[in-house]
GROMACS .gro file of C-alpha atoms in nm:
model
  473
    1MET     CA    1   1.854  -2.450  -0.780
    2ASN     CA    2   1.936  -2.172  -0.524
    3GLU     CA    3   1.746  -2.226  -0.199
    4ASN     CA    4   1.954  -1.993   0.011
    5LEU     CA    5   1.706  -1.916   0.296
    6THR     CA    6   1.930  -1.620   0.416
    7ALA     CA    7   1.794  -1.424   0.124
    8LEU     CA    8   1.447  -1.450   0.272
    9VAL     CA    9   1.519  -1.326   0.623
   10PRO     CA   10   1.258  -1.053   0.626
   11GLU     CA   11   0.975  -1.292   0.511
   12ILE     CA   12   1.088  -1.565   0.745
   13ALA     CA   13   1.100  -1.320   1.035
   14LEU     CA   14   0.744  -1.206   0.984
   15LEU     CA   15   0.610  -1.565   0.931
   16GLY     CA   16   0.821  -1.697   1.222
   17ALA     CA   17   0.705  -1.429   1.452
   18ALA     CA   18   0.349  -1.498   1.348
   19VAL     CA   19   0.377  -1.866   1.437
   20VAL     CA   20   0.561  -1.807   1.763
   21GLY     CA   21   0.317  -1.525   1.854
   22LEU     CA   22   0.010  -1.745   1.795
   23LEU     CA   23   0.155  -2.016   2.014
   24ALA     CA   24   0.272  -1.787   2.288
   25GLY     CA   25  -0.047  -1.588   2.285
   26SER     CA   26  -0.247  -1.906   2.360
   27TRP     CA   27  -0.082  -1.930   2.694
   28LEU     CA   28  -0.025  -1.564   2.789
   29PRO     CA   29  -0.277  -1.399   3.019
   30ARG     CA   30  -0.478  -1.115   2.850
   31ARG     CA   31  -0.288  -0.832   3.039
   32ARG     CA   32   0.035  -0.959   2.885
   33GLN     CA   33  -0.085  -1.000   2.526
   34TRP     CA   34   0.131  -0.690   2.453
   35VAL     CA   35   0.440  -0.913   2.442
   36ILE     CA   36   0.309  -1.036   2.096
   37ALA     CA   37   0.315  -0.669   1.972
   38VAL     CA   38   0.663  -0.634   2.085
   39LEU     CA   39   0.746  -0.962   1.898
   40ALA     CA   40   0.575  -0.826   1.585
   41ALA     CA   41   0.775  -0.497   1.608
   42ALA     CA   42   1.100  -0.699   1.660
   43ALA     CA   43   1.036  -0.904   1.349
   44CYS     CA   44   1.001  -0.589   1.148
   45VAL     CA   45   1.326  -0.446   1.285
   46ALA     CA   46   1.495  -0.778   1.214
   47GLY     CA   47   1.384  -0.765   0.857
   48LEU     CA   48   1.490  -0.398   0.819
   49VAL     CA   49   1.831  -0.481   0.944
   50ALA     CA   50   1.861  -0.789   0.714
   51THR     CA   51   1.749  -0.576   0.419
   52ALA     CA   52   2.017  -0.302   0.508
   53VAL     CA   53   2.280  -0.569   0.513
   54THR     CA   54   2.171  -0.694   0.168
   55VAL     CA   55   2.175  -0.345   0.020
   56ILE     CA   56   2.515  -0.265   0.161
   57THR     CA   57   2.663  -0.598   0.048
   58ASP     CA   58   2.477  -0.574  -0.288
   59ARG     CA   59   2.376  -0.950  -0.271
   60GLU     CA   60   2.121  -0.959  -0.544
   61GLN     CA   61   2.003  -1.313  -0.632
   62THR     CA   62   1.709  -1.522  -0.702
   63VAL     CA   63   1.593  -1.819  -0.508
   64PHE     CA   64   1.352  -2.120  -0.563
   65SER     CA   65   1.445  -2.180  -0.933
   66HIS     CA   66   1.429  -1.796  -0.986
   67ALA     CA   67   1.069  -1.778  -0.863
   68PHE     CA   68   1.162  -1.519  -0.609
   69ALA     CA   69   1.396  -1.224  -0.690
   70VAL     CA   70   1.597  -1.027  -0.438
   71ASP     CA   71   1.702  -0.715  -0.633
   72THR     CA   72   1.684  -0.337  -0.608
   73ALA     CA   73   1.305  -0.330  -0.631
   74THR     CA   74   1.266  -0.605  -0.371
   75GLU     CA   75   1.499  -0.442  -0.125
   76THR     CA   76   1.360  -0.099  -0.155
   77GLY     CA   77   1.001  -0.251  -0.132
   78ARG     CA   78   1.104  -0.443   0.182
   79LEU     CA   79   1.240  -0.128   0.351
   80VAL     CA   80   0.909   0.067   0.277
   81VAL     CA   81   0.677  -0.222   0.374
   82LEU     CA   82   0.864  -0.306   0.698
   83ALA     CA   83   0.897   0.050   0.809
   84ALA     CA   84   0.513   0.110   0.715
   85LEU     CA   85   0.427  -0.196   0.909
   86LEU     CA   86   0.601  -0.062   1.208
   87LEU     CA   87   0.395   0.252   1.186
   88VAL     CA   88   0.075   0.042   1.170
   89ILE     CA   89   0.179  -0.144   1.480
   90GLY     CA   90   0.240   0.189   1.655
   91MET     CA   91  -0.104   0.318   1.578
   92SER     CA   92  -0.265  -0.016   1.665
   93VAL     CA   93  -0.137  -0.036   2.031
   94GLU     CA   94  -0.410   0.157   2.205
   95PRO     CA   95  -0.715   0.033   1.988
   96VAL     CA   96  -0.609  -0.330   2.044
   97ARG     CA   97  -0.470  -0.325   2.391
   98GLY     CA   98  -0.660  -0.557   2.623
   99HIS     CA   99  -0.879  -0.686   2.344
  100GLU     CA  100  -0.985  -1.056   2.383
  101ARG     CA  101  -0.830  -1.128   2.039
  102GLU     CA  102  -0.525  -0.909   2.076
  103THR     CA  103  -0.283  -1.192   1.982
  104GLU     CA  104  -0.485  -1.281   1.677
  105TYR     CA  105  -0.464  -0.922   1.553
  106TRP     CA  106  -0.085  -0.905   1.555
  107VAL     CA  107  -0.063  -1.254   1.389
  108LEU     CA  108  -0.279  -1.156   1.112
  109LEU     CA  109  -0.104  -0.834   1.062
  110LEU     CA  110   0.233  -1.022   1.041
  111MET     CA  111   0.098  -1.277   0.788
  112THR     CA  112  -0.059  -1.026   0.556
  113GLY     CA  113   0.263  -0.824   0.582
  114ALA     CA  114   0.459  -1.128   0.472
  115GLY     CA  115   0.227  -1.172   0.178
  116THR     CA  116   0.297  -0.820   0.072
  117LEU     CA  117   0.669  -0.885   0.082
  118ALA     CA  118   0.616  -1.207  -0.133
  119LEU     CA  119   0.419  -1.001  -0.382
  120ILE     CA  120   0.713  -0.755  -0.414
  121GLY     CA  121   0.968  -1.028  -0.511
  122ALA     CA  122   0.737  -1.261  -0.700
  123ASN     CA  123   0.915  -1.354  -1.033
  124ASP     CA  124   0.683  -1.639  -1.128
  125LEU     CA  125   0.303  -1.645  -1.191
  126LEU     CA  126   0.242  -1.915  -0.935
  127MET     CA  127   0.436  -1.726  -0.681
  128LEU     CA  128   0.232  -1.416  -0.763
  129VAL     CA  129  -0.093  -1.601  -0.698
  130ALA     CA  130   0.027  -1.747  -0.379
  131ALA     CA  131   0.148  -1.415  -0.259
  132TYR     CA  132  -0.190  -1.266  -0.347
  133LEU     CA  133  -0.377  -1.518  -0.134
  134LEU     CA  134  -0.132  -1.475   0.156
  135THR     CA  135  -0.189  -1.099   0.145
  136SER     CA  136  -0.569  -1.117   0.111
  137ILE     CA  137  -0.695  -1.388   0.350
  138PRO     CA  138  -0.565  -1.238   0.677
  139ALA     CA  139  -0.675  -0.893   0.560
  140TYR     CA  140  -1.033  -1.004   0.531
  141ALA     CA  141  -1.027  -1.117   0.899
  142LEU     CA  142  -0.860  -0.780   1.005
  143SER     CA  143  -1.127  -0.586   0.835
  144ALA     CA  144  -1.399  -0.744   1.038
  145PHE     CA  145  -1.189  -0.739   1.364
  146ALA     CA  146  -1.435  -0.509   1.533
  147LYS     CA  147  -1.722  -0.751   1.484
  148ASP     CA  148  -1.968  -0.476   1.439
  149ALA     CA  149  -2.226  -0.424   1.157
  150ALA     CA  150  -2.007  -0.177   0.955
  151GLY     CA  151  -1.715  -0.404   0.984
  152THR     CA  152  -1.888  -0.718   0.897
  153GLU     CA  153  -2.043  -0.559   0.581
  154ALA     CA  154  -1.704  -0.420   0.482
  155ALA     CA  155  -1.534  -0.762   0.535
  156LEU     CA  156  -1.802  -0.937   0.328
  157LYS     CA  157  -1.762  -0.693   0.034
  158TYR     CA  158  -1.387  -0.726   0.058
  159TYR     CA  159  -1.387  -1.106   0.070
  160LEU     CA  160  -1.641  -1.145  -0.207
  161MET     CA  161  -1.452  -0.909  -0.440
  162GLY     CA  162  -1.121  -1.057  -0.337
  163ALA     CA  163  -1.244  -1.410  -0.417
  164LEU     CA  164  -1.372  -1.300  -0.758
  165PHE     CA  165  -1.053  -1.124  -0.863
  166GLY     CA  166  -0.846  -1.406  -0.724
  167VAL     CA  167  -1.023  -1.653  -0.931
  168THR     CA  168  -0.994  -1.432  -1.233
  169MET     CA  169  -0.619  -1.397  -1.163
  170LEU     CA  170  -0.581  -1.773  -1.137
  171ALA     CA  171  -0.758  -1.811  -1.465
  172GLY     CA  172  -0.526  -1.550  -1.630
  173THR     CA  173  -0.230  -1.746  -1.507
  174ALA     CA  174  -0.366  -2.058  -1.668
  175LEU     CA  175  -0.418  -1.872  -1.995
  176LEU     CA  176  -0.060  -1.715  -1.985
  177TYR     CA  177   0.075  -2.060  -1.921
  178ALA     CA  178  -0.124  -2.199  -2.218
  179ALA     CA  179   0.017  -1.919  -2.434
  180GLY     CA  180   0.385  -1.928  -2.314
  181HIS     CA  181   0.421  -2.288  -2.185
  182ALA     CA  182   0.590  -2.145  -1.869
  183THR     CA  183   0.511  -1.954  -1.547
  184LEU     CA  184   0.860  -1.803  -1.486
  185TYR     CA  185   0.877  -1.439  -1.612
  186ARG     CA  186   1.214  -1.474  -1.797
  187ASP     CA  187   1.065  -1.784  -1.986
  188LEU     CA  188   0.743  -1.607  -2.078
  189ARG     CA  189   0.949  -1.310  -2.208
  190ALA     CA  190   1.095  -1.547  -2.467
  191THR     CA  191   0.788  -1.727  -2.555
  192LEU     CA  192   0.502  -1.480  -2.539
  193PRO     CA  193   0.593  -1.275  -2.840
  194GLU     CA  194   0.528  -1.574  -3.056
  195ALA     CA  195   0.202  -1.670  -2.866
  196PRO     CA  196  -0.151  -1.595  -3.000
  197TYR     CA  197  -0.228  -1.219  -2.945
  198GLY     CA  198  -0.580  -1.279  -2.811
  199LEU     CA  199  -0.482  -1.549  -2.568
  200VAL     CA  200  -0.196  -1.337  -2.430
  201GLY     CA  201  -0.422  -1.019  -2.415
  202VAL     CA  202  -0.698  -1.192  -2.214
  203GLY     CA  203  -0.470  -1.376  -1.986
  204LEU     CA  204  -0.295  -1.054  -1.906
  205VAL     CA  205  -0.609  -0.864  -1.835
  206ALA     CA  206  -0.715  -1.150  -1.608
  207VAL     CA  207  -0.394  -1.157  -1.404
  208LEU     CA  208  -0.391  -0.770  -1.407
  209ALA     CA  209  -0.736  -0.773  -1.242
  210GLY     CA  210  -0.596  -0.923  -0.919
  211LEU     CA  211  -0.331  -0.676  -0.902
  212LEU     CA  212  -0.569  -0.393  -0.955
  213PHE     CA  213  -0.789  -0.525  -0.675
  214LYS     CA  214  -0.490  -0.519  -0.436
  215ALA     CA  215  -0.388  -0.171  -0.543
  216GLY     CA  216  -0.747  -0.028  -0.521
  217ALA     CA  217  -0.749   0.084  -0.877
  218VAL     CA  218  -1.046   0.121  -1.115
  219PRO     CA  219  -1.237  -0.093  -1.191
  220ALA     CA  220  -1.155  -0.304  -0.891
  221HIS     CA  221  -1.185  -0.019  -0.648
  222PHE     CA  222  -1.531  -0.057  -0.513
  223TRP     CA  223  -1.424  -0.220  -0.183
  224VAL     CA  224  -1.196   0.065  -0.076
  225PRO     CA  225  -1.439   0.325   0.069
  226ASP     CA  226  -1.649   0.055   0.253
  227VAL     CA  227  -1.349  -0.119   0.404
  228THR     CA  228  -1.186   0.207   0.503
  229THR     CA  229  -1.496   0.311   0.674
  230GLY     CA  230  -1.604  -0.009   0.838
  231ALA     CA  231  -1.266  -0.145   0.954
  232PRO     CA  232  -1.079  -0.024   1.264
  233ALA     CA  233  -0.866   0.283   1.177
  234PRO     CA  234  -0.527   0.111   1.186
  235VAL     CA  235  -0.661  -0.168   0.961
  236ALA     CA  236  -0.788   0.104   0.715
  237ALA     CA  237  -0.450   0.257   0.717
  238TYR     CA  238  -0.294  -0.079   0.636
  239VAL     CA  239  -0.525  -0.167   0.351
  240THR     CA  240  -0.499   0.170   0.189
  241THR     CA  241  -0.115   0.161   0.199
  242LEU     CA  242   0.070  -0.179   0.222
  243PRO     CA  243  -0.116  -0.387  -0.039
  244LYS     CA  244  -0.070  -0.106  -0.290
  245ILE     CA  245   0.314  -0.119  -0.254
  246GLY     CA  246   0.308  -0.498  -0.309
  247ALA     CA  247   0.065  -0.492  -0.601
  248LEU     CA  248   0.233  -0.201  -0.794
  249VAL     CA  249   0.584  -0.340  -0.755
  250ALA     CA  250   0.448  -0.682  -0.867
  251GLY     CA  251   0.281  -0.527  -1.163
  252TYR     CA  252   0.587  -0.331  -1.260
  253ARG     CA  253   0.797  -0.662  -1.245
  254LEU     CA  254   0.542  -0.850  -1.452
  255PHE     CA  255   0.533  -0.598  -1.732
  256HIS     CA  256   0.916  -0.530  -1.719
  257GLN     CA  257   1.028  -0.894  -1.709
  258ALA     CA  258   0.756  -1.100  -1.888
  259LEU     CA  259   0.578  -0.872  -2.123
  260ALA     CA  260   0.858  -0.629  -2.245
  261ASP     CA  261   0.867  -0.779  -2.599
  262SER     CA  262   0.497  -0.872  -2.613
  263SER     CA  263   0.293  -0.730  -2.912
  264VAL     CA  264  -0.004  -0.670  -2.669
  265ASN     CA  265  -0.044  -0.288  -2.620
  266TRP     CA  266  -0.042  -0.301  -2.233
  267PRO     CA  267   0.130   0.048  -2.201
  268LEU     CA  268  -0.182   0.214  -2.351
  269LEU     CA  269  -0.405  -0.002  -2.129
  270MET     CA  270  -0.213   0.107  -1.812
  271ALA     CA  271  -0.220   0.475  -1.925
  272ILE     CA  272  -0.592   0.459  -1.961
  273LEU     CA  273  -0.639   0.291  -1.634
  274ALA     CA  274  -0.413   0.554  -1.466
  275ALA     CA  275  -0.620   0.832  -1.618
  276VAL     CA  276  -0.954   0.693  -1.512
  277THR     CA  277  -0.835   0.596  -1.156
  278MET     CA  278  -0.691   0.933  -1.075
  279THR     CA  279  -0.988   1.124  -1.214
  280LEU     CA  280  -1.255   0.905  -1.054
  281GLY     CA  281  -1.078   0.911  -0.722
  282ASN     CA  282  -1.064   1.291  -0.718
  283LEU     CA  283  -1.420   1.347  -0.844
  284ALA     CA  284  -1.555   1.107  -0.580
  285ALA     CA  285  -1.360   1.275  -0.300
  286PHE     CA  286  -1.505   1.616  -0.363
  287SER     CA  287  -1.832   1.550  -0.189
  288GLN     CA  288  -1.717   1.339   0.103
  289THR     CA  289  -1.777   1.458   0.461
  290ASP     CA  290  -1.656   1.146   0.645
  291VAL     CA  291  -1.284   1.177   0.683
  292ARG     CA  292  -1.223   0.803   0.630
  293ARG     CA  293  -1.406   0.801   0.297
  294LEU     CA  294  -1.232   1.106   0.190
  295LEU     CA  295  -0.894   0.939   0.261
  296ALA     CA  296  -1.017   0.624   0.074
  297TYR     CA  297  -1.093   0.811  -0.239
  298SER     CA  298  -0.770   1.001  -0.207
  299ALA     CA  299  -0.603   0.664  -0.195
  300ILE     CA  300  -0.772   0.559  -0.515
  301SER     CA  301  -0.656   0.876  -0.687
  302GLN     CA  302  -0.309   0.820  -0.560
  303VAL     CA  303  -0.293   0.480  -0.730
  304GLY     CA  304  -0.372   0.655  -1.052
  305TYR     CA  305  -0.051   0.866  -1.046
  306LEU     CA  306   0.145   0.546  -0.935
  307LEU     CA  307   0.002   0.349  -1.237
  308MET     CA  308   0.166   0.599  -1.463
  309ALA     CA  309   0.509   0.437  -1.387
  310LEU     CA  310   0.378   0.097  -1.491
  311ALA     CA  311   0.252   0.245  -1.823
  312VAL     CA  312   0.618   0.336  -1.904
  313ALA     CA  313   0.781   0.045  -1.738
  314THR     CA  314   0.985  -0.057  -2.048
  315ARG     CA  315   1.014   0.296  -2.209
  316THR     CA  316   1.223   0.495  -1.973
  317ASP     CA  317   1.486   0.419  -1.691
  318LEU     CA  318   1.304   0.671  -1.478
  319ALA     CA  319   0.994   0.450  -1.425
  320GLN     CA  320   1.137   0.223  -1.157
  321LYS     CA  321   1.303   0.487  -0.926
  322SER     CA  322   1.006   0.713  -0.964
  323LEU     CA  323   0.764   0.430  -0.864
  324LEU     CA  324   0.977   0.321  -0.566
  325PHE     CA  325   1.038   0.668  -0.425
  326TYR     CA  326   0.655   0.771  -0.466
  327LEU     CA  327   0.553   0.454  -0.290
  328ALA     CA  328   0.787   0.532   0.008
  329ALA     CA  329   0.664   0.891   0.026
  330TYR     CA  330   0.296   0.788  -0.012
  331ALA     CA  331   0.332   0.528   0.270
  332ALA     CA  332   0.465   0.785   0.519
  333THR     CA  333   0.222   1.055   0.410
  334ASN     CA  334  -0.099   0.839   0.402
  335LEU     CA  335  -0.018   0.662   0.736
  336GLY     CA  336   0.054   0.995   0.901
  337ALA     CA  337  -0.299   1.109   0.809
  338PHE     CA  338  -0.458   0.787   0.931
  339ALA     CA  339  -0.251   0.823   1.257
  340VAL     CA  340  -0.420   1.143   1.324
  341VAL     CA  341  -0.767   0.990   1.251
  342THR     CA  342  -0.674   0.706   1.483
  343GLU     CA  343  -0.561   0.941   1.761
  344LEU     CA  344  -0.904   1.122   1.739
  345PRO     CA  345  -1.145   0.830   1.724
  346HIS     CA  346  -1.455   1.042   1.783
  347ALA     CA  347  -1.384   1.289   1.512
  348ARG     CA  348  -1.545   1.107   1.203
  349THR     CA  349  -1.661   1.406   0.984
  350LEU     CA  350  -1.514   1.722   0.873
  351ARG     CA  351  -1.724   1.917   1.110
  352ASP     CA  352  -1.574   1.729   1.400
  353TYR     CA  353  -1.244   1.880   1.321
  354ARG     CA  354  -1.365   2.236   1.371
  355GLY     CA  355  -1.117   2.416   1.600
  356MET     CA  356  -0.883   2.125   1.648
  357GLY     CA  357  -0.573   2.337   1.589
  358PRO     CA  358  -0.571   2.529   1.915
  359ARG     CA  359  -0.655   2.208   2.117
  360HIS     CA  360  -0.393   1.981   1.938
  361PRO     CA  361  -0.144   2.206   1.767
  362GLY     CA  362   0.094   1.902   1.714
  363LEU     CA  363  -0.152   1.680   1.554
  364ALA     CA  364  -0.293   1.971   1.341
  365ALA     CA  365   0.069   2.032   1.211
  366VAL     CA  366   0.095   1.661   1.115
  367LEU     CA  367  -0.244   1.687   0.932
  368VAL     CA  368  -0.123   1.990   0.742
  369VAL     CA  369   0.194   1.820   0.635
  370CYS     CA  370   0.018   1.500   0.535
  371LEU     CA  371  -0.284   1.644   0.358
  372LEU     CA  372  -0.078   1.899   0.167
  373GLY     CA  373   0.173   1.621   0.105
  374LEU     CA  374  -0.090   1.402  -0.064
  375VAL     CA  375  -0.153   1.700  -0.290
  376GLY     CA  376   0.207   1.709  -0.380
  377THR     CA  377   0.316   2.030  -0.199
  378PRO     CA  378   0.682   2.098  -0.143
  379PRO     CA  379   0.887   2.006   0.061
  380THR     CA  380   0.710   1.668   0.120
  381GLY     CA  381   0.818   1.347  -0.033
  382ILE     CA  382   0.519   1.311  -0.262
  383PHE     CA  383   0.605   1.637  -0.424
  384LEU     CA  384   0.939   1.485  -0.549
  385GLY     CA  385   0.753   1.159  -0.629
  386LYS     CA  386   0.504   1.318  -0.851
  387LEU     CA  387   0.777   1.537  -1.017
  388GLU     CA  388   0.968   1.207  -1.089
  389ILE     CA  389   0.679   1.003  -1.212
  390PHE     CA  390   0.539   1.293  -1.431
  391THR     CA  391   0.890   1.324  -1.581
  392ALA     CA  392   0.888   0.954  -1.654
  393ALA     CA  393   0.549   0.963  -1.818
  394VAL     CA  394   0.667   1.254  -2.044
  395ALA     CA  395   0.994   1.069  -2.115
  396GLY     CA  396   0.797   0.743  -2.194
  397GLY     CA  397   0.575   0.923  -2.458
  398TYR     CA  398   0.265   1.006  -2.250
  399ALA     CA  399   0.275   1.368  -2.219
  400TRP     CA  400  -0.102   1.385  -2.226
  401LEU     CA  401  -0.118   1.153  -1.916
  402ALA     CA  402   0.119   1.382  -1.738
  403ALA     CA  403  -0.082   1.689  -1.820
  404LEU     CA  404  -0.406   1.512  -1.683
  405ALA     CA  405  -0.218   1.421  -1.371
  406VAL     CA  406  -0.127   1.781  -1.313
  407ALA     CA  407  -0.473   1.889  -1.363
  408ASN     CA  408  -0.590   1.628  -1.117
  409THR     CA  409  -0.336   1.739  -0.874
  410VAL     CA  410  -0.449   2.094  -0.884
  411ALA     CA  411  -0.825   1.981  -0.835
  412SER     CA  412  -0.740   1.754  -0.547
  413LEU     CA  413  -0.629   2.070  -0.348
  414PHE     CA  414  -1.014   2.158  -0.306
  415TYR     CA  415  -1.105   1.856  -0.090
  416TYR     CA  416  -0.793   1.852   0.116
  417LEU     CA  417  -0.842   2.220   0.197
  418ARG     CA  418  -1.214   2.142   0.289
  419TRP     CA  419  -1.070   1.931   0.567
  420LEU     CA  420  -0.786   2.175   0.680
  421THR     CA  421  -0.973   2.503   0.673
  422PRO     CA  422  -1.211   2.440   0.972
  423VAL     CA  423  -0.913   2.300   1.176
  424PHE     CA  424  -0.761   2.648   1.210
  425THR     CA  425  -1.033   2.905   1.106
  426SER     CA  426  -1.361   2.779   1.249
  427THR     CA  427  -1.476   2.990   1.555
  428ASP     CA  428  -1.755   2.737   1.621
  429ARG     CA  429  -1.560   2.451   1.770
  430ALA     CA  430  -1.666   2.095   1.776
  431PRO     CA  431  -1.758   1.950   2.120
  432ALA     CA  432  -1.457   1.874   2.338
  433HIS     CA  433  -1.524   1.489   2.320
  434ALA     CA  434  -1.472   1.481   1.956
  435HIS     CA  435  -1.108   1.596   2.012
  436ALA     CA  436  -1.052   1.355   2.289
  437PRO     CA  437  -0.714   1.191   2.224
  438LEU     CA  438  -0.679   0.814   2.218
  439GLY     CA  439  -0.321   0.781   2.363
  440ARG     CA  440   0.041   0.854   2.319
  441TRP     CA  441   0.123   0.570   2.070
  442ALA     CA  442  -0.096   0.682   1.793
  443ALA     CA  443   0.018   1.043   1.838
  444ALA     CA  444   0.383   0.934   1.838
  445THR     CA  445   0.317   0.745   1.511
  446ALA     CA  446   0.160   1.055   1.359
  447TYR     CA  447   0.456   1.260   1.443
  448THR     CA  448   0.699   0.999   1.318
  449ALA     CA  449   0.506   0.958   0.990
  450GLY     CA  450   0.488   1.335   0.938
  451THR     CA  451   0.848   1.376   1.000
  452LEU     CA  452   0.936   1.088   0.751
  453SER     CA  453   0.723   1.257   0.481
  454LEU     CA  454   0.909   1.588   0.525
  455ALA     CA  455   1.245   1.410   0.557
  456LEU     CA  456   1.195   1.221   0.215
  457GLY     CA  457   1.103   1.560   0.050
  458LEU     CA  458   1.414   1.737   0.198
  459ALA     CA  459   1.656   1.441   0.142
  460GLY     CA  460   1.501   1.327  -0.182
  461GLY     CA  461   1.825   1.397  -0.389
  462THR     CA  462   2.007   1.135  -0.195
  463VAL     CA  463   1.704   0.882  -0.161
  464VAL     CA  464   1.575   0.866  -0.525
  465PRO     CA  465   1.899   0.717  -0.664
  466LEU     CA  466   1.847   0.407  -0.436
  467GLY     CA  467   1.580   0.267  -0.678
  468THR     CA  468   1.795   0.284  -0.998
  469GLY     CA  469   1.926  -0.065  -1.001
  470ASN     CA  470   1.804  -0.331  -1.257
  471LEU     CA  471   1.558  -0.606  -1.200
  472LEU     CA  472   1.700  -0.956  -1.203
  473PRO     CA  473   1.587  -1.188  -1.487
   0.00000   0.00000   0.00000
């Protein structure tokens, strides 16, 4: 049994920083709680360095009796999650500074980030459930961090739905164990083809329910708009970005490693879920006037495009690299949009953004890059991500799904332009207080995220091949 803990340096760094931060924060005076934020950022940097070393040395391995895999998908996912976590930390500095529970905020963020990393590398059903819980429980507390009516309601809905889908996921794990007599993916791959069809099908749907909840996909999406609106803006940025990365990579690994030879027609199920998710997300976004709810439904529609890669996970080699690159591009682009929202805390509706361009030209430029990037406009990263994932869908035999995704992409331009148009063209400006900036950290995060989105688009030809390695058995 390989228990080489050096393979888990990123996860250990986040959890270790959470423990040290909680203890240190108990003794630090309130004016020095920022030290825990520095510790959290340092843990992310340490994880990035350790992952880069692993990538360079090509040290792919599994640990804990193959329950956790360190392979191409894990390494790429770690880079994306840790970089995204740094951006969330950056946009959280001003909203959390001086708060009476500042230390707890950073600790919860580190713990749920570690859970996301565990989801990415989970190679066993029990590891998958444990990672789901570690990702979810701290996020429930974060969503109610403001302790106001909207945040409390959002956290309650988030928790109740999370508990429901978590129990469902655990029941699905039990059913798959009963069918395949194992929880390790490589063992299930050998035993599930001979197992009863109905038992495998029900177990898969139940396990998939938990992953759909984390990703914010239909039919487990109802929490997304409420949490995005009620939680603090940096937390909303987190829950619409990082858990999706963990859930989608975990789902891809489950299908590719455990169910590749199963007779259950899960590719068609995923194709249908992808189609419904992207369409419902776009349709619901059309009528939104609250910018956070608009971004919430945008996040749902983006999951629909990403689920296309899971539908063709075993049908084409393009699936993995398209999924990983799209996730990286989406993380930078979505966090950039939320960083602008965080920097302008009093601008809650589309009307509040009237005339913002002349007052904040830099932030307006970031908003243009990120919103048009979410559409899939070149030269942003999501343009290449969509191109890759649509190509993978066609190569995998789902040309109809790719055609529907193109139609949804064109339709989504409407509601993003509803936000952008008044930013530059409105002569009736919103009151000055609506455009009052929060501070330099959120603005710097917005500029960084927008630059990353453009950089991924411009350097896509060299970045995309990084996700082409095979998953470990």
